[in-house]
């Protein structure tokens, strides 16, 4: 205690003398006012002092103080290891979402609540061969209906500390990126298994407004496995005019099962890609692997799909919008991020698809 008091008196005297000298120099114009170190210089000084204290461990470098605080370098702040925060975010890789790139995304809906398209529900059936003077038979089968797209709203929100926003220059873009990834995940889930009532209608949902059960193919598959014959049956249940541009969709579990599948000659039917960025192939058609496609292998469940994804239409009334509310939660020192989107989607031509179903 006596030693600390003596040091305090010495430092106090030294500080007083230096203040007087600075005042004399300022008045005489002999020396400009000292410039405060920049943040980088201060950080470098703290790092140097911290490392020196760790190396030497001397009494002069590591002193004891009656009151310690990390934000004051002269009061043990040098003993606190500084942190440099980088903008790269450590996280798991986001799941792939591909439907909005492969589907037919319609022009945004602007001046109406929904978008209607005429649909031919039955073709003509009146042509007959006859004589030169034979009268035609009037057609009674041609029929039309309507396909309506009514964008559904989706919303999410997140609160972020204003202190974090202030101290980390890139946190705003990181938060926006996380919101976009979350929305993409929810959209992809809806495009696969959405109910069509409160969200888009999914490819793997049986519906007369999308892909009915008549487009399900289970012949050749067992209750727990896809088989060579079953996959061929699904592929060739699609008419030739829809084969161009057709692709497969399977879950990760489904792809694993397919990669082990052999034909009757004992040859693997899977064609793994050897070029980066090029998809794997099944019967010469690209395979999309989705974390959001059904992956449970039980009797009567859907496990895959074949078809031209351009026949899945997406209609947006409002693209993803992110609002930043700085004042709403000012009392709790937080910024509120709100995301909104209004969108709908559905398969529009069932004949262009075939769903792979277990036996």
Short mmCIF file of C-alpha atoms in Angstrom, two decimals, residues 49 52-63 65 78-79:
data_model
loop_
_atom_site.label_atom_id
_atom_site.label_comp_id
_atom_site.label_asym_id
_atom_site.label_seq_id
_atom_site.Cartn_x
_atom_site.Cartn_y
_atom_site.Cartn_z
CA UNK A 49 1.78 -3.56 -24.64
CA UNK A 52 5.22 -7.20 -23.97
CA UNK A 53 3.50 -7.84 -20.67
CA UNK A 54 2.99 -11.51 -21.51
CA UNK A 55 6.62 -11.97 -22.56
CA UNK A 56 8.37 -10.13 -19.73
CA UNK A 57 5.99 -10.52 -16.81
CA UNK A 58 8.01 -7.78 -15.12
CA UNK A 59 6.72 -5.65 -12.29
CA UNK A 60 7.09 -2.51 -14.43
CA UNK A 61 4.88 -3.91 -17.19
CA UNK A 62 2.13 -5.59 -15.16
CA UNK A 63 1.05 -3.45 -12.22
CA UNK A 65 -4.40 -1.07 -9.49
CA UNK A 78 -3.27 -3.12 -21.71
CA UNK A 79 -3.80 -6.49 -20.03
#
